Short mmCIF file of C-alpha atoms in Angstrom, two decimals:
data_model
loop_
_atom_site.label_atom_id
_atom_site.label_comp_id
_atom_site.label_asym_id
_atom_site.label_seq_id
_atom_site.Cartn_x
_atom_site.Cartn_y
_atom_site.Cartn_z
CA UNK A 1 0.00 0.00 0.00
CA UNK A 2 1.17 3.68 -0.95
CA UNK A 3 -0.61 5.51 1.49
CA UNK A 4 -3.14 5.31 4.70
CA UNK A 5 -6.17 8.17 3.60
CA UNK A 6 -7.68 9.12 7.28
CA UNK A 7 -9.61 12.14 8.40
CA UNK A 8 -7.59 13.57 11.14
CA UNK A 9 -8.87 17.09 13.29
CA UNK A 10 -6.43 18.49 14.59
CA UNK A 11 -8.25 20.89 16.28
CA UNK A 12 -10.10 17.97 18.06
CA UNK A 13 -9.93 17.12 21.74
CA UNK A 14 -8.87 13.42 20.56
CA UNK A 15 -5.08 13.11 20.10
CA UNK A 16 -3.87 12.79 16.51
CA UNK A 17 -1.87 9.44 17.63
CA UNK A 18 -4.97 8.28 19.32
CA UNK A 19 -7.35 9.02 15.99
CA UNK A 20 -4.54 7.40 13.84
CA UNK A 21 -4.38 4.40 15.91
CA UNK A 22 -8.31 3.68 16.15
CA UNK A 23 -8.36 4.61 12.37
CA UNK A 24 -5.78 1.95 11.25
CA UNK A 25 -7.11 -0.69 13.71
CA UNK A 26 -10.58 -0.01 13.03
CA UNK A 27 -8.87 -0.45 9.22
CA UNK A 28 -7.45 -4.15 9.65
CA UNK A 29 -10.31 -5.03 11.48
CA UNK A 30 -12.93 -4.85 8.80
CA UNK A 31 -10.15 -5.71 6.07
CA UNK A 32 -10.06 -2.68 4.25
CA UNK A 33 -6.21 -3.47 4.84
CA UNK A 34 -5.40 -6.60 3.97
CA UNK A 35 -3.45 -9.21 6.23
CA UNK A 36 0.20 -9.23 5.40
CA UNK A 37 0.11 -5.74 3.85
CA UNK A 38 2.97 -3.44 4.39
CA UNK A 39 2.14 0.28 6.05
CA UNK A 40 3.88 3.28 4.86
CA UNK A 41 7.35 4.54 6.68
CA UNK A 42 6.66 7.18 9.27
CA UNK A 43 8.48 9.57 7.73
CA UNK A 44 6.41 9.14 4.55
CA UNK A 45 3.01 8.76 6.31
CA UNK A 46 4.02 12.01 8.33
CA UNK A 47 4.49 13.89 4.95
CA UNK A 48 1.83 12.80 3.66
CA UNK A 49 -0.49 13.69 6.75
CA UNK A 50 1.31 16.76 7.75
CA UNK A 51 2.03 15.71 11.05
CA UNK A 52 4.74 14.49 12.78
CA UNK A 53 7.14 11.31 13.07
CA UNK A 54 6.22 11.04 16.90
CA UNK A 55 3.11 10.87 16.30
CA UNK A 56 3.36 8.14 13.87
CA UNK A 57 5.64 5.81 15.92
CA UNK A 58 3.00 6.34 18.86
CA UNK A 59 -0.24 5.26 16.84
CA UNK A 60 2.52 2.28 15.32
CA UNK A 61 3.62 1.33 18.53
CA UNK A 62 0.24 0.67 20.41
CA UNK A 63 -0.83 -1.07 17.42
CA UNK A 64 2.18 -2.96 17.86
CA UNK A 65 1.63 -4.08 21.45
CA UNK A 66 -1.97 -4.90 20.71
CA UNK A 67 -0.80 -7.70 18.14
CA UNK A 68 -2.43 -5.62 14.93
CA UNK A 69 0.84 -5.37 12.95
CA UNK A 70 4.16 -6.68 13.14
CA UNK A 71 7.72 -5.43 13.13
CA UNK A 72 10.58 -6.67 10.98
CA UNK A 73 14.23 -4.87 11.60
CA UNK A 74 15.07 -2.44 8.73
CA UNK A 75 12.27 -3.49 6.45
CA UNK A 76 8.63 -2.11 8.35
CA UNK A 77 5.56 -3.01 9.31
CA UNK A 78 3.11 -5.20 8.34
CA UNK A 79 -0.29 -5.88 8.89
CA UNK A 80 -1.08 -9.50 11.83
CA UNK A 81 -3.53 -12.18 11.44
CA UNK A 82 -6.62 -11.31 13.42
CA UNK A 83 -7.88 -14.97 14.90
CA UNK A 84 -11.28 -13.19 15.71
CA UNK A 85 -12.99 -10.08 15.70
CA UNK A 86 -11.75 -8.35 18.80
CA UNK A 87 -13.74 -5.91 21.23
CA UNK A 88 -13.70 -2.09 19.61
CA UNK A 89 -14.26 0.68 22.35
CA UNK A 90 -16.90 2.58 21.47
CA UNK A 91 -17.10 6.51 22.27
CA UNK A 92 -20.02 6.78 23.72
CA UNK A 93 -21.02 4.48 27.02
CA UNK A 94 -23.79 2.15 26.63
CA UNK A 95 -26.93 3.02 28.94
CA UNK A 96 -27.26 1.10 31.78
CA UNK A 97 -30.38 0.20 34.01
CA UNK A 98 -30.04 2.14 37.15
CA UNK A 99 -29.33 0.70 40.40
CA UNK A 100 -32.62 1.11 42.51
CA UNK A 101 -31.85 3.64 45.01
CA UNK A 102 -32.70 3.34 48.84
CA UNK A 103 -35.26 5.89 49.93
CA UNK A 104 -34.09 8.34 52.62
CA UNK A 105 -36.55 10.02 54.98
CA UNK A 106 -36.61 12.97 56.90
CA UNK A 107 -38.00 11.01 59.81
CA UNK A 108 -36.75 7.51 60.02
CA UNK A 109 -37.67 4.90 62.43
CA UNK A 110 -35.45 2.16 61.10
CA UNK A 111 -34.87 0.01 63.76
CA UNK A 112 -31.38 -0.93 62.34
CA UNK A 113 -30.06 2.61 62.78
CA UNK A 114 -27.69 3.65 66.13
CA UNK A 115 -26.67 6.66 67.51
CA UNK A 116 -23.74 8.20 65.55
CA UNK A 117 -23.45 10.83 67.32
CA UNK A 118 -22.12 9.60 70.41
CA UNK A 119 -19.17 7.34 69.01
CA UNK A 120 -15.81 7.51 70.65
CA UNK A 121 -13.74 8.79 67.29
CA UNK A 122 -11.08 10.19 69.41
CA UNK A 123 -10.19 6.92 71.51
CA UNK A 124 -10.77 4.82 68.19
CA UNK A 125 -8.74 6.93 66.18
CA UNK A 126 -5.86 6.14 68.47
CA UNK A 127 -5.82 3.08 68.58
CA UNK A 128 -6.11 2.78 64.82
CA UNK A 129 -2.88 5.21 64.69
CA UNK A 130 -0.79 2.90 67.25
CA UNK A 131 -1.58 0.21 64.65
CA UNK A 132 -0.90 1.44 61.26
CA UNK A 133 2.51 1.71 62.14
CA UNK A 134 6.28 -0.18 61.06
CA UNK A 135 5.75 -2.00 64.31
CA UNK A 136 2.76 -3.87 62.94
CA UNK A 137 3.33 -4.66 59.67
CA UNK A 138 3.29 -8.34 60.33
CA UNK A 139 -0.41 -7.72 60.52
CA UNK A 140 -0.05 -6.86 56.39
CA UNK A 141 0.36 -10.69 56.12
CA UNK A 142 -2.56 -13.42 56.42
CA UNK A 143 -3.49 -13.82 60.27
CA UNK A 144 -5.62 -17.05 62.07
CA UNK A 145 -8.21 -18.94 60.15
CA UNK A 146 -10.98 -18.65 62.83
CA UNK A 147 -9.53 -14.55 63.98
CA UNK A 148 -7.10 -13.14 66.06
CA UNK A 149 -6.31 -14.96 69.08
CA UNK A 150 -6.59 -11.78 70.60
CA UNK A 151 -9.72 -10.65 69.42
CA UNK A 152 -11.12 -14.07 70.38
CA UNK A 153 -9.66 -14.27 74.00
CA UNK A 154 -11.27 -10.38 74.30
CA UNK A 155 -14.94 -11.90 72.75
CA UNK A 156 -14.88 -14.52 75.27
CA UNK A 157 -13.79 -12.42 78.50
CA UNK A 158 -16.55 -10.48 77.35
CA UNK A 159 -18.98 -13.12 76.95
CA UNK A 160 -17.93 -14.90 80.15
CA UNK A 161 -18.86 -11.16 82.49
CA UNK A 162 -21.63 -10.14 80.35
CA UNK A 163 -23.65 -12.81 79.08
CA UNK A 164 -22.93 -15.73 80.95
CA UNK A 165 -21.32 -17.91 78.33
CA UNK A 166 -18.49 -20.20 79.03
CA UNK A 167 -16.26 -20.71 75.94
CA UNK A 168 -13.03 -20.75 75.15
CA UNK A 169 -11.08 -18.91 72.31
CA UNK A 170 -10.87 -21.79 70.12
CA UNK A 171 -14.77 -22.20 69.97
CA UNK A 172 -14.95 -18.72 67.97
CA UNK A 173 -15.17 -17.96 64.78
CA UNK A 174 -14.51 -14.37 63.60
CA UNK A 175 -16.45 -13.35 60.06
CA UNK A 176 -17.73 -10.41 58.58
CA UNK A 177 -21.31 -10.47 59.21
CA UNK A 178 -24.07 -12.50 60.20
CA UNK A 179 -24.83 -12.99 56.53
CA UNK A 180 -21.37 -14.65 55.91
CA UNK A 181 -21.23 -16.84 59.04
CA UNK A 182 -24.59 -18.61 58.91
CA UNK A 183 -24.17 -19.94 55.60
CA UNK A 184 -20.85 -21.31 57.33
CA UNK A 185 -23.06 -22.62 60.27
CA UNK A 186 -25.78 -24.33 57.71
CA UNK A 187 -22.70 -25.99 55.93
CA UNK A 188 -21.77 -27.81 59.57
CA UNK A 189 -25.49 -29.98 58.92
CA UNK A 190 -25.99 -32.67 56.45
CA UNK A 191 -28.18 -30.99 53.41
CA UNK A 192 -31.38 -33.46 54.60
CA UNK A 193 -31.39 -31.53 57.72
CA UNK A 194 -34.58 -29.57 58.38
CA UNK A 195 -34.49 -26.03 60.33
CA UNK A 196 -36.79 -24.12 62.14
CA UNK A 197 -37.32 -19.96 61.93
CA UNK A 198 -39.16 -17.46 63.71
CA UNK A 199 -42.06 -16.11 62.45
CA UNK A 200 -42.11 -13.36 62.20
CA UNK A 201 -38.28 -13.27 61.81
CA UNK A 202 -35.29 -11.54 60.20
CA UNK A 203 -36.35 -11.74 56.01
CA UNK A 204 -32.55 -11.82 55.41
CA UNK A 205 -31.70 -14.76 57.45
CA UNK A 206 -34.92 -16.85 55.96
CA UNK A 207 -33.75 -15.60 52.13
CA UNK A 208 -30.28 -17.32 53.35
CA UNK A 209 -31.83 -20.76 53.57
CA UNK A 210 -33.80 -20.56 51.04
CA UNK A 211 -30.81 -20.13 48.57
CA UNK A 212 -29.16 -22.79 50.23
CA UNK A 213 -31.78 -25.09 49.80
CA UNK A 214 -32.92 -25.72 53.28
CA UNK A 215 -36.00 -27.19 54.33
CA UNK A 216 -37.47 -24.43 56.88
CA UNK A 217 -40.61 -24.70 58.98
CA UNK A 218 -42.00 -21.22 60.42
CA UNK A 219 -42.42 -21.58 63.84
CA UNK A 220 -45.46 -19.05 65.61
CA UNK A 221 -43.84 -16.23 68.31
CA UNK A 222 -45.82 -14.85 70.68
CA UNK A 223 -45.41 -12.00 73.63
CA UNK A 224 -43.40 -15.28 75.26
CA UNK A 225 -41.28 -15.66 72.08
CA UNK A 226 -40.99 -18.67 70.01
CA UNK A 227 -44.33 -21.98 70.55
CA UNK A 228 -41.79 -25.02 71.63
CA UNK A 229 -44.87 -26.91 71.57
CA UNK A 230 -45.13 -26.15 68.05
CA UNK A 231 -41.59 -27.07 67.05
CA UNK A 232 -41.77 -30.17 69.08
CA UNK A 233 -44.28 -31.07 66.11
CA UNK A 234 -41.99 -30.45 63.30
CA UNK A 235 -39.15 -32.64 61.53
CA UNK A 236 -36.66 -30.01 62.23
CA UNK A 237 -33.24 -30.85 63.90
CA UNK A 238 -31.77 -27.04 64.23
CA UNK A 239 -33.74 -23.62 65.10
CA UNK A 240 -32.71 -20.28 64.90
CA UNK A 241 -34.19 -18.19 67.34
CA UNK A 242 -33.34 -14.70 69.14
CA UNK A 243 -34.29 -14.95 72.82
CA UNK A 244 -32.98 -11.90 74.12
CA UNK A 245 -35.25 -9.60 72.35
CA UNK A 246 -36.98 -11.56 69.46
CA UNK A 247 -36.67 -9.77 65.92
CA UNK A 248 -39.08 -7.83 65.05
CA UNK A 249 -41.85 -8.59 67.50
CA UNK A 250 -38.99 -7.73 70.53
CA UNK A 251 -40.58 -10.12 72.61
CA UNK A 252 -38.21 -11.67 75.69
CA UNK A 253 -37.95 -15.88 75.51
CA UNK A 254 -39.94 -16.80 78.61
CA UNK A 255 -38.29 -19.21 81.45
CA UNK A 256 -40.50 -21.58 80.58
CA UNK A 257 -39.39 -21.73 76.93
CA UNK A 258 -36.01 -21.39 77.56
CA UNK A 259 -36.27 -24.43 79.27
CA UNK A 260 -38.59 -26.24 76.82
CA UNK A 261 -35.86 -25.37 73.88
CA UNK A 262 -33.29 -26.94 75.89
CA UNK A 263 -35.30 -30.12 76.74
CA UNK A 264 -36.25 -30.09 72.83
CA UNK A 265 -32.30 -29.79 71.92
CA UNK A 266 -31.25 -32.58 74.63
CA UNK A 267 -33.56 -34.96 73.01
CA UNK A 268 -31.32 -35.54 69.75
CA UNK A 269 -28.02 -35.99 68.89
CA UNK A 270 -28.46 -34.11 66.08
CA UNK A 271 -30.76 -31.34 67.69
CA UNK A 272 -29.07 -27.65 68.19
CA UNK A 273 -29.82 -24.68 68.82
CA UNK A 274 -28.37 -20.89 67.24
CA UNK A 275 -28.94 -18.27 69.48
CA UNK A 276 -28.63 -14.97 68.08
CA UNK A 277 -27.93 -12.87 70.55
CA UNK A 278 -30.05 -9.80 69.33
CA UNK A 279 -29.67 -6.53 70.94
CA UNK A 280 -28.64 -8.16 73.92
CA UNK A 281 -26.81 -5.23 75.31
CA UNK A 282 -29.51 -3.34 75.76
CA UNK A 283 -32.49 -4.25 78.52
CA UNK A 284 -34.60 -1.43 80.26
CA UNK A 285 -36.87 -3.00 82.38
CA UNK A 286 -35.20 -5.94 85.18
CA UNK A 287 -31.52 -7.73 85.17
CA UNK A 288 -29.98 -8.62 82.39
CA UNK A 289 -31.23 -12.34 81.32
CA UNK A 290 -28.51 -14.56 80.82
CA UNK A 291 -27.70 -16.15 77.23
CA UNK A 292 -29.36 -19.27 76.16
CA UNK A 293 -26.12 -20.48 76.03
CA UNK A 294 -25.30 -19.83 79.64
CA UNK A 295 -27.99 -22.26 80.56
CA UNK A 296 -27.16 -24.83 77.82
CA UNK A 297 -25.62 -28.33 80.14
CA UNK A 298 -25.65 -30.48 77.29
CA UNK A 299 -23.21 -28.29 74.51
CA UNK A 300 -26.19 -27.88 71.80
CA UNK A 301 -26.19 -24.22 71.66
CA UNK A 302 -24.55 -22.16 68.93
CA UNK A 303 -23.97 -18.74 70.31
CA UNK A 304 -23.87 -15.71 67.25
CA UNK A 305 -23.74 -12.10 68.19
CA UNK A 306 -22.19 -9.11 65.90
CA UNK A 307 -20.86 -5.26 66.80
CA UNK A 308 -23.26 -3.86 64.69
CA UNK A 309 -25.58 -2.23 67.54
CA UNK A 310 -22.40 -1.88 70.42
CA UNK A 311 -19.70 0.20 67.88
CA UNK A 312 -21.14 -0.13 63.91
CA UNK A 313 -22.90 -1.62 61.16
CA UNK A 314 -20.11 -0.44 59.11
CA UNK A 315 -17.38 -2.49 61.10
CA UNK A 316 -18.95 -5.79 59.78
CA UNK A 317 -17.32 -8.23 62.78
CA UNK A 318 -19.49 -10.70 64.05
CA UNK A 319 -18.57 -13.98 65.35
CA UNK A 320 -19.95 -17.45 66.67
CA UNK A 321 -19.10 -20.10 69.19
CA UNK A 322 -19.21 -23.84 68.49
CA UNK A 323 -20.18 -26.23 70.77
CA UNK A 324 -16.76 -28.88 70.86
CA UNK A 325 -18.85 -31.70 68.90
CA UNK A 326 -19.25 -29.00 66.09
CA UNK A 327 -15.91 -27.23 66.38
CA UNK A 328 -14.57 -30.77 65.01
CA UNK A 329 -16.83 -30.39 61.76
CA UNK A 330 -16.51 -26.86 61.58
CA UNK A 331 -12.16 -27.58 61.63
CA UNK A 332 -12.80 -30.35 58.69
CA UNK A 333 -15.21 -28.77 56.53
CA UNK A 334 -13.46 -25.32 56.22
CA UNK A 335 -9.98 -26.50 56.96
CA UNK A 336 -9.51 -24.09 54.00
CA UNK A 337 -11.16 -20.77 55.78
CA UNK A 338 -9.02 -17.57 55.81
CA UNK A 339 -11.19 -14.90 57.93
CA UNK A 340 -13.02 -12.47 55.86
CA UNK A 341 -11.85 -9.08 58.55
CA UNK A 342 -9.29 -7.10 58.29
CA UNK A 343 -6.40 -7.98 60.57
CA UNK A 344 -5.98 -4.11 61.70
CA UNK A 345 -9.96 -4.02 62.58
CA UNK A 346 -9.47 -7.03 64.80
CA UNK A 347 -7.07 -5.99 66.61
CA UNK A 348 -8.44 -2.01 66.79
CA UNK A 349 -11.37 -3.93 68.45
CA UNK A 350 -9.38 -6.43 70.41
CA UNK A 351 -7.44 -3.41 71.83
CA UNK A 352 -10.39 -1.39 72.49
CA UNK A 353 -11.78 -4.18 74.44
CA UNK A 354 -9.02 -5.07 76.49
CA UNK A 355 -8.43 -1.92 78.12
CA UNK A 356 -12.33 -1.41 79.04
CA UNK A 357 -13.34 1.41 76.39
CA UNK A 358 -16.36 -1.63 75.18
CA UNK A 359 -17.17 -1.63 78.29
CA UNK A 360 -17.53 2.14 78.61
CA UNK A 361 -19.14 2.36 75.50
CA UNK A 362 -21.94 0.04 75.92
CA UNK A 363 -22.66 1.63 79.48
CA UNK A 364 -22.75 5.18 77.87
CA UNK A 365 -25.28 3.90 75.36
CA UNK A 366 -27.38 2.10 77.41
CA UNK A 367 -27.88 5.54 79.18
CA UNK A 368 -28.17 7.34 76.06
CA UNK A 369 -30.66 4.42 74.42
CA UNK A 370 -32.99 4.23 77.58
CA UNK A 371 -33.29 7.80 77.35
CA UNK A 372 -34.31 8.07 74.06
CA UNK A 373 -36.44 4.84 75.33
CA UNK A 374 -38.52 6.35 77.87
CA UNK A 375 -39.02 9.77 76.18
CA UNK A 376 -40.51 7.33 73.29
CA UNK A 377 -42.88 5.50 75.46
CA UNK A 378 -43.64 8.44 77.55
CA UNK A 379 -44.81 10.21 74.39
CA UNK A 380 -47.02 7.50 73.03
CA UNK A 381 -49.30 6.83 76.04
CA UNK A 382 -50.78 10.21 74.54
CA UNK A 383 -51.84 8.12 71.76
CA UNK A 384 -53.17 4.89 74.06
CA UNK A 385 -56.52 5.03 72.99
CA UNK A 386 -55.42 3.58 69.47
CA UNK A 387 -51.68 2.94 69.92
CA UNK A 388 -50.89 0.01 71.80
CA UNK A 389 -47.08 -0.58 72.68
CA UNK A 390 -44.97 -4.26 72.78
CA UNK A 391 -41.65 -5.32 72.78
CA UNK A 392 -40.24 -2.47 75.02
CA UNK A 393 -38.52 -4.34 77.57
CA UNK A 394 -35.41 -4.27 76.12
CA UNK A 395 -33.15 -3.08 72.24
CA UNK A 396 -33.87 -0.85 69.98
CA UNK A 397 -37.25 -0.59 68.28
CA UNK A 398 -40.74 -0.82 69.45
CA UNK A 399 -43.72 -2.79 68.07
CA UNK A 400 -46.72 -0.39 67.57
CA UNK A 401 -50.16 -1.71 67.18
CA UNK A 402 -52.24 0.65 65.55
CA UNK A 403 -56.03 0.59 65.99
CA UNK A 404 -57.32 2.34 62.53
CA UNK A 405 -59.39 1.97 59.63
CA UNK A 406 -56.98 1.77 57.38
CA UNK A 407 -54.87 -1.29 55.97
CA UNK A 408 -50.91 -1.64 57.00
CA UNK A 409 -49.48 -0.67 53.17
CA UNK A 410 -51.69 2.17 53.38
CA UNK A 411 -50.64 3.78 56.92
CA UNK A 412 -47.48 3.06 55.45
CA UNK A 413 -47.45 4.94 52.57
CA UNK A 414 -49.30 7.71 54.12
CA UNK A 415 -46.21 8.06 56.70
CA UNK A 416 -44.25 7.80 53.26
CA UNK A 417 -45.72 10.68 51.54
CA UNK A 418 -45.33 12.91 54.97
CA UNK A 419 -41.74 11.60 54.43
CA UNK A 420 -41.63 9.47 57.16
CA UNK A 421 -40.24 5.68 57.44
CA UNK A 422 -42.16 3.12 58.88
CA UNK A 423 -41.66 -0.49 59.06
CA UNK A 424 -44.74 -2.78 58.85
CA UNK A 425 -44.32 -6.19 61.09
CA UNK A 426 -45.61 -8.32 57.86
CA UNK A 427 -42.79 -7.57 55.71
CA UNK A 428 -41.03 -9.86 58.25
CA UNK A 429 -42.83 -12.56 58.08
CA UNK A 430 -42.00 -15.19 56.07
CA UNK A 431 -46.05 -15.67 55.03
CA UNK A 432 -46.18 -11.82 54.45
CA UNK A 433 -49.66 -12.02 56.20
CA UNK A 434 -50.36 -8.75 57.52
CA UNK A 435 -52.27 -9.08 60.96
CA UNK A 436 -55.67 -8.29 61.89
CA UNK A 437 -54.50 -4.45 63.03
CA UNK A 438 -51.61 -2.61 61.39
CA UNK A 439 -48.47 -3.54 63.33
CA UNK A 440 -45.02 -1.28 62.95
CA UNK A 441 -41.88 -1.54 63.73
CA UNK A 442 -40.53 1.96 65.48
CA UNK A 443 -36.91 2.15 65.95
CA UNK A 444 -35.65 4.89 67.97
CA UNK A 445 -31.67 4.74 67.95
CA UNK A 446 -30.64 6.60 65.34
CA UNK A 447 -33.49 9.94 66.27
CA UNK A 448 -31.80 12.31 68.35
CA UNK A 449 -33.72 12.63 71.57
CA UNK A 450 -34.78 15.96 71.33
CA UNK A 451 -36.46 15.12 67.51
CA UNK A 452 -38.45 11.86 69.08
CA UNK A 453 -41.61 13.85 70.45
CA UNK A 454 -41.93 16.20 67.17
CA UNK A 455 -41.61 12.91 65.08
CA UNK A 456 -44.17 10.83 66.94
CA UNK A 457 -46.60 13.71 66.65
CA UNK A 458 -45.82 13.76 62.96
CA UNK A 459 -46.37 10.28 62.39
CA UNK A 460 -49.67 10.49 64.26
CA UNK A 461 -50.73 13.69 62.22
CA UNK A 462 -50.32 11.78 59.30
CA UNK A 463 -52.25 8.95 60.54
CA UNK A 464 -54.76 11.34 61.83
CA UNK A 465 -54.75 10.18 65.76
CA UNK A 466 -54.97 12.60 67.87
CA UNK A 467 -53.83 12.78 71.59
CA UNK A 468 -56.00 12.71 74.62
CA UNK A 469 -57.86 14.65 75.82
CA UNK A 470 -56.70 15.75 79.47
CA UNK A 471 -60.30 16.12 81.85
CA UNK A 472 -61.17 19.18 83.37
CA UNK A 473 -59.91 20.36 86.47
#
């Protein structure tokens, strides 16, 4: 070939090397120059374009890299064999479907949100400074399968003082979330093994066996917490409860129950129990109530808890303990494991633990939380007459029963158009059977206290309830 005949602007905001490169490959690609053809000398095709030599040997040189033509010493280039039709960027971006994004409100009673302002940065930040440091960069390298041995030995000091539970480092398992570890935890059963859920319950946890394939019986709760007599009539071998303050209804596992589950569990080798340890930090009305686990004689509890409500959702550590008989399994079937956290977060949190700023923390929020608690409560008996409160003993969120006309979806979207967020109970239940009154979930953590009277009353304007009347003196 004489010559290369391409359309360059050089006033264009393209580079000339870039347009002369996409012209020729776009050129060999289709064939309009053939395979094996020789390309005109730079000096000649920069004559002949008015540009210059540098330019040339650019656009000749990425064409070279890219396998489109092919070098030989003191005689030129010539055009490669294309096996295929390789990918040609376009200029312009193909549309893509947009993401859905999560509505915000200017009143939100998610009961997943905490209190951000009252987070120790200061005493977090040093610890993460001591860390990132030349003194630990051995923590740059792959740590313990299961966690830090000192993160572990801190979660089980902690669980020995606060919850009851006797368990040694060993039994823990260190993972980012409760959506990563209970997949782990389903893996421990054979896949004929049958499990039993709240119901209502956490929709996350039930979507998680479902796409594992697990046979799952919903099991009625009540102001007592989960009907043993009803799993007693079931097939299943495992449950997955939260006793401390069942999700979403926040109802407290009786004594009775607790005792009933652990009769159930003791009847089967293969019967356990996972005790998610929900909001267990935070109780308003009596003493704490000991961990399921902490009662457990016969090893068939598995104890899960996360950080998520004590520091942050954001930190995504959680962790489990495994009774011995499972710890063997557990050590077989993921012999491969590496844990999914960060070595420096471990050990920020391990350090934060061991010299007692958890332990300040969660007593600083439990103040700060049963404030924000009792102003709630305080401010709804104005509303008892068609507001009917559950689930307060203890966490984060109430359960609202609402005595109105008007279905759940619609009270709903109602406190949606007022640009409010409200939770209805029956998108948490695995039936999504809404009850016979509208029932909400009303979380309260993450509204600054002096904002929770001023967002009740908007809620109830919305809703059209209006407070008592107070008699005559």
């Amino acid at each position: 070939m004489d010559m290369l005949l391409f359309q360059l602007e050089k006033d264009g905001e393209k580079p000339l090397y870039d347009q002369l490169y996409s012209g020729i490959k776009e050129a060999i690609i289709t064939k309009k120059i053939a395979v094996g053809e020789k390309l005109p000398s730079k000096r000649k095709l920069a004559d002949f374009l008015n540009i210059s030599q540098t330019t040339i040997e650019i656009a000749y040189a990425q064409l070279l890299a890219e396998g489109y033509i092919m070098s030989k010493a003191r005689v030129g280039y010539f055009v490669e064999e294309i096996d295929e039709l390789p990918y040609i960027q376009q200029d312009t971006v193909a549309s893509l479907s947009e993401l859905p994004k999560k509505k915000t409100y200017k009143i939100d009673f998610n009961p997943a949100s905490i209190d951000i302002h009252a987070f120790p940065f200061q005493t977090w930040r040093k610890y993460a400074k001591e860390l990132f440091d030349d003194a630990s960069k051995e923590l740059l390298l792959t740590g313990e399968p299961q966690g830090e041995l000192s993160l572990r030995t801190e979660i089980a000091n902690y669980l020995y003082q606060s919850r009851g539970v006797v368990c040694s480092p060993e039994q823990i398992v260190v993972g980012s979330g409760t959506e990563q570890l209970l997949p782990m935890i389903l893996r421990l059963f054979n896949d004929d093994t049958y499990f039993a859920l709240e119901n209502p319950g956490y929709p996350a946890v039930h979507r998680m066996f479902s796409q594992h394939k697990r046979k799952v019986y919903p099991i009625t709760v009540d102001e007592e917490g989960i009907f043993i007599h009803e799993l007693e009539k079931t097939s299943a071998d495992v449950v997955y409860i939260t006793p401390s303050h069942q999700f979403p209804t926040g109802a407290v596992l009786s004594a009775t129950r607790r005792a009933q589950a652990l009769n159930w569990a003791a009847q089967s080798t293969s019967r356990y129990i996972i005790e998610d340890d929900y909001d267990s930090e935070f109780r308003y009305t009596g003493k704490p109530i000991p961990a399921l686990h902490a009662l457990d004689r016969n090893d068939k509890v598995i104890y899960m808890s996360t950080f998520t409500k004590s520091l942050m959702p954001s930190l995504r550590v959680a962790y489990f303990v495994l009774p011995p008989k499972l710890l063997a399994t557990y050590n077989d079937v993921f012999n491969y494991y590496s844990s999914t956290v960060p070595r420096f977060d471990q050990h920020i949190v391990a350090n934060f633990m061991r010299d007692g700023h958890f332990a300040k923390h969660l007593n600083r929020m439990r103040k700060i939380y049963r404030k924000k608690h009792d102003k709630l409560t305080s401010i709804l008996e104005n509303y008892s007459k068609q507001i009917k409160i559950t689930g307060e003993q203890a966490g984060m969120h109430i359960l609202l029963e609402v005595q109105h006309e008007l279905s759940e979806k619609h009270l709903q979207q109602l406190a949606s158009n007022a640009d409010i967020g409200i939770y209805p109970l029956s998108d948490y239940r695995l039936d999504h059977a809404a009850a016979s009154q509208p029932q909400f979930l009303l979380g309260f953590g993450g509204i600054p206290v002096h904002e929770i009277e001023h967002s009740i009353e908007k809620l109830m304007d919305c809703w059209d309830i209006k407070k008592h009347q107070s008699p005559p003196r």
